[in-house]
Amino acid sequence: VAQRVSVIGLGAMGTALAKALLAGGHEVTVWNRTPARAEALAADGAQVAASSAEAMAAADLVILCVLDDAAVREHLEPAAAQVRGKVVVNLTTTSPEQARALGRWAAAQQVELIDGGIMAVPEMIGGPAAFVLYSGASAGFERFRAVLELFGRAEFVGADLGAAAMYDVSILGGMYAMFAAFRQGGAMVRSTGGSAARLAALMGPFLQAMASLLEGYAPGIDNPADYVQQQSDEFTAAAIDLIDKSAAESGNPTQLYTVLRDGLTGL
Ligand code: NDP
């Protein structure tokens, strides 16, 4: 069923979202602060609104994808009348508490607010590897699930509006830790005449195998009373000390490993 959807914000991500909606056959209205960015979408069949409020008025499902929380509020708050009774999905990256605060505003305006965290770069939108985390108004999510699935797999992670952002940053934390260790490891193996390319070929499959163990550790984190330690702290400390020592020997920074050892939240 074709739905009336508006997209506020046509940066790299908003443009990808609007394209996916058009490809899915929906009636898409777009608005961007810099109007020129709407031109290509207009040629693809999108309606271009003269203001953000006008774009919101034209749709049953309103999607925002702008820079930050302040930009979202700048456009949503004056348009309360245009979004009342509607489903609003905020795909702008915000903190969990910013999402909850916007939720308090939305509840007072009878707006069904959903917060989203996009786990993809714009080029991946609509492709098989993309997924988007959603939290907040579950009825609104179910109502528009088929539309939201056009962006990538839609994962509803909880009624707490802060949940999507919290899962989002947690996943990104894992990603940044991995990239930091790879970058550092590349420098370390180069000190032996090796290469980051060889390290990537060896480290990639090993990390994939390790990633497959995460689910097995989850029950002990969900129920700390049932936590069964896999490795002794002594074993983990010795392993991390060795990484730290090898980094120092090759003239590389050691802060990354100091943090791990001090936290000792091994396995
Ligand atoms: P871009 O920098 O490409 O675009 C930013 C958009 O925000 C532009 O449309 C810009 O308008 C608009 N904007 C900024 N300030 C305001 C304002 N005060 N009022 C109205 N519009 C404003 O960023 P992206 O499209 O990549 O990112 C958008 C959101 O998506 C961000 O929250 C980002 O974290 C999130 N995201 C992006 C990912 C990515 O890989 N790119 C991945 C996951 C999430 P103008 O054209 O006029 O400057």
XYZ file of C-alpha atoms and ligand atoms in Angstrom:
315
model
C 0.000 0.000 0.000
C 1.432 3.374 -1.006
C 1.852 5.647 2.015
C 2.346 9.379 2.259
C 5.837 9.827 3.708
C 7.898 12.960 4.174
C 11.646 13.171 4.615
C 13.067 16.246 6.354
C 16.787 16.607 5.691
C 18.412 15.578 2.424
C 22.032 15.145 3.354
C 23.818 11.997 2.208
C 21.617 9.838 4.436
C 18.269 11.598 3.987
C 18.711 11.455 0.210
C 19.351 7.694 0.371
C 16.253 7.222 2.545
C 14.059 9.264 0.179
C 15.337 7.287 -2.819
C 14.475 4.002 -1.116
C 10.948 5.263 -0.382
C 10.453 6.364 -4.006
C 11.741 3.013 -5.256
C 9.219 1.376 -2.922
C 6.394 3.221 -4.657
C 5.433 5.628 -1.863
C 4.202 9.217 -2.160
C 7.268 11.077 -0.959
C 7.460 14.736 0.038
C 10.899 16.131 0.812
C 12.353 19.283 2.295
C 15.938 20.401 2.791
C 17.312 23.641 4.250
C 19.449 24.104 1.127
C 16.821 23.648 -1.618
C 19.251 22.572 -4.361
C 19.714 19.203 -2.659
C 16.070 18.331 -3.416
C 16.379 18.748 -7.170
C 17.553 15.246 -8.059
C 14.794 13.707 -5.938
C 12.189 15.914 -7.598
C 13.315 14.493 -10.941
C 12.765 11.005 -9.460
C 9.182 11.866 -8.530
C 9.359 13.413 -5.045
C 7.205 16.419 -4.165
C 9.334 19.280 -2.856
C 7.797 21.264 -0.002
C 8.492 24.955 0.542
C 9.015 24.537 4.287
C 9.629 21.735 6.765
C 6.162 22.285 8.272
C 4.570 21.985 4.825
C 6.426 18.716 4.239
C 5.206 17.350 7.580
C 1.621 18.388 6.824
C 1.707 16.399 3.570
C 2.447 13.005 5.141
C 1.131 10.356 7.545
C 4.669 9.203 8.340
C 7.285 11.904 8.989
C 10.979 11.002 8.883
C 13.668 13.382 10.103
C 17.323 12.941 9.189
C 19.185 16.163 9.938
C 22.467 16.987 11.641
C 21.607 16.705 15.325
C 18.995 16.979 18.061
C 18.999 20.796 17.958
C 18.131 20.788 14.240
C 15.332 18.263 14.876
C 13.781 20.453 17.564
C 14.191 23.576 15.457
C 11.844 22.066 12.863
C 9.590 19.736 14.850
C 8.534 22.010 17.713
C 7.015 24.807 15.585
C 5.216 22.123 13.518
C 3.304 20.517 16.403
C -0.020 21.129 14.644
C 1.263 19.474 11.451
C 2.423 16.291 13.184
C -0.346 15.848 15.791
C -1.767 12.312 15.647
C 1.007 11.160 13.287
C 3.957 8.828 13.495
C 7.320 10.613 13.532
C 10.527 8.633 13.071
C 13.697 10.475 14.042
C 16.652 8.915 12.224
C 18.974 11.741 13.256
C 21.709 10.445 15.565
C 21.024 11.642 19.135
C 21.849 10.482 22.660
C 19.425 8.210 24.549
C 18.403 11.066 26.874
C 17.863 13.449 23.955
C 15.536 10.839 22.438
C 13.604 10.496 25.712
C 13.323 14.277 26.103
C 11.921 14.574 22.589
C 9.537 11.768 23.548
C 8.174 13.854 26.437
C 7.493 16.697 24.009
C 5.887 14.251 21.540
C 3.625 12.709 24.187
C 2.317 16.162 25.096
C 1.564 16.797 21.404
C -0.096 13.397 20.766
C 2.684 12.425 18.408
C 3.774 8.785 18.191
C 7.552 9.145 18.283
C 10.003 6.477 17.206
C 13.741 6.977 17.520
C 16.031 5.207 15.088
C 19.695 4.384 14.768
C 20.901 3.629 11.268
C 23.526 0.877 11.139
C 24.662 1.582 7.589
C 26.327 4.185 5.429
C 24.142 5.853 2.781
C 25.365 3.552 -0.017
C 24.106 0.529 1.943
C 20.520 1.788 2.399
C 18.070 -0.686 0.887
C 20.780 -3.313 0.543
C 21.078 -6.677 2.322
C 23.611 -5.641 5.005
C 21.790 -2.529 6.244
C 19.736 -2.558 9.407
C 18.086 0.127 11.464
C 17.385 0.037 15.210
C 14.058 1.470 16.362
C 12.590 2.181 19.799
C 9.616 4.014 21.235
C 6.046 3.836 19.917
C 5.615 0.166 19.047
C 2.122 0.528 17.518
C 3.387 3.212 15.136
C 6.366 1.034 14.298
C 4.161 -1.950 13.440
C 1.873 0.264 11.377
C 4.734 1.434 9.170
C 7.052 -1.561 9.447
C 6.769 -2.411 5.744
C 7.812 1.148 4.821
C 10.734 1.154 7.259
C 11.929 -2.232 5.964
C 12.767 -0.458 2.674
C 15.831 1.070 4.375
C 17.157 -2.263 5.622
C 16.184 -4.852 8.235
C 14.046 -3.102 10.864
C 14.955 -4.104 14.441
C 12.633 -2.857 17.194
C 14.667 -2.903 20.424
C 12.280 -1.543 23.056
C 9.605 0.886 24.219
C 12.197 3.089 25.989
C 12.909 5.821 23.420
C 16.567 5.743 24.490
C 17.012 2.081 23.567
C 17.826 2.449 19.868
C 20.520 5.057 20.584
C 21.961 2.931 23.396
C 22.236 -0.190 21.188
C 23.638 2.005 18.412
C 26.501 3.451 20.472
C 27.216 0.065 22.067
C 27.663 -1.522 18.644
C 29.806 1.404 17.512
C 31.935 1.006 20.649
C 32.800 -2.516 19.524
C 33.606 -1.261 16.055
C 35.906 1.528 17.218
C 37.741 -0.762 19.634
C 38.343 -3.189 16.765
C 39.599 -0.498 14.380
C 41.857 1.026 17.050
C 43.442 -2.348 17.806
C 43.887 -3.076 14.091
C 45.531 0.257 13.409
C 47.862 -0.205 16.335
C 48.523 -3.852 15.445
C 49.386 -2.818 11.906
C 52.092 -0.520 13.233
C 53.320 -3.249 15.573
C 53.698 -5.965 12.917
C 55.363 -3.493 10.557
C 58.118 -3.145 13.155
C 58.941 -6.806 12.410
C 58.935 -6.354 8.615
C 55.308 -7.495 8.421
C 52.334 -5.650 6.967
C 48.867 -4.498 7.932
C 47.600 -6.322 4.849
C 48.860 -9.662 6.206
C 47.460 -8.789 9.627
C 44.055 -8.055 8.102
C 43.987 -11.444 6.381
C 44.768 -13.194 9.670
C 42.885 -10.965 12.104
C 39.613 -10.671 10.150
C 38.606 -14.349 10.274
C 39.836 -14.666 13.879
C 37.665 -11.732 14.984
C 34.698 -13.211 13.140
C 35.140 -16.429 15.082
C 35.384 -14.433 18.338
C 32.270 -12.438 17.413
C 30.355 -15.686 17.150
C 31.040 -16.225 20.879
C 29.251 -13.029 21.975
C 25.821 -14.629 22.201
C 27.178 -17.279 24.539
C 28.423 -14.612 26.974
C 25.146 -12.702 26.941
C 23.238 -14.732 29.574
C 25.897 -13.989 32.194
C 25.662 -10.261 31.485
C 21.862 -10.264 31.472
C 21.862 -12.160 34.796
C 25.043 -11.222 36.666
C 24.205 -13.761 39.382
C 24.607 -16.538 36.794
C 27.846 -15.165 35.379
C 30.404 -17.876 34.783
C 33.894 -16.529 34.246
C 35.517 -18.057 31.163
C 39.072 -16.955 31.877
C 40.641 -16.123 35.224
C 41.548 -12.491 35.822
C 45.131 -13.667 36.200
C 45.094 -15.202 32.706
C 43.512 -12.102 31.152
C 45.909 -9.744 32.949
C 48.906 -11.755 31.729
C 47.611 -11.725 28.144
C 46.990 -7.987 28.175
C 50.334 -7.284 29.833
C 51.998 -9.130 26.969
C 50.216 -7.009 24.357
C 51.131 -3.889 26.322
C 54.781 -4.982 26.550
C 54.926 -5.792 22.827
C 53.454 -2.390 21.964
C 56.054 -0.670 24.155
C 58.902 -2.756 22.674
C 57.892 -1.694 19.164
C 57.675 1.957 20.184
C 53.872 2.129 20.005
C 51.399 3.678 22.443
C 50.053 1.424 25.193
C 47.014 3.361 26.477
C 44.572 1.080 24.677
C 45.752 -1.947 26.648
C 46.123 -0.067 29.920
C 42.416 0.709 29.746
C 41.567 -2.948 29.080
C 43.787 -4.210 31.904
C 42.480 -1.678 34.419
C 38.885 -2.521 33.545
C 39.620 -6.266 33.443
C 36.221 -7.017 32.029
C 37.698 -9.892 30.040
C 35.651 -12.972 29.514
P 25.068 15.381 5.979
O 26.134 16.241 6.555
O 25.243 14.822 4.613
O 23.701 16.201 5.972
C 23.252 16.946 7.092
C 21.839 17.381 6.832
O 21.357 18.105 7.973
C 21.704 18.309 5.630
O 20.504 18.025 4.969
C 21.657 19.676 6.300
O 21.011 20.647 5.521
C 20.829 19.324 7.508
N 20.885 20.317 8.572
C 21.922 20.639 9.369
N 21.564 21.580 10.260
C 20.262 21.868 10.004
C 19.322 22.757 10.561
N 19.633 23.535 11.605
N 18.074 22.779 10.043
C 17.742 21.993 9.007
N 18.585 21.119 8.424
C 19.831 21.070 8.922
O 24.791 14.246 7.044
P 24.096 12.818 6.838
O 22.955 12.919 5.916
O 25.154 11.820 6.556
O 23.593 12.551 8.318
C 22.308 12.932 8.780
C 22.027 12.178 10.076
O 22.109 10.781 9.802
C 23.052 12.477 11.182
O 22.406 12.565 12.430
C 23.964 11.265 11.127
O 24.561 10.996 12.382
C 22.968 10.173 10.737
N 23.658 8.995 10.181
C 24.498 9.135 9.104
C 25.235 8.047 8.668
C 26.172 8.177 7.517
O 26.926 7.231 7.266
N 26.176 9.275 6.783
C 25.127 6.727 9.330
C 24.180 6.676 10.401
C 23.499 7.783 10.815
P 21.847 21.492 4.405
O 21.880 20.649 3.167
O 21.048 22.736 4.247
O 23.221 21.745 4.993
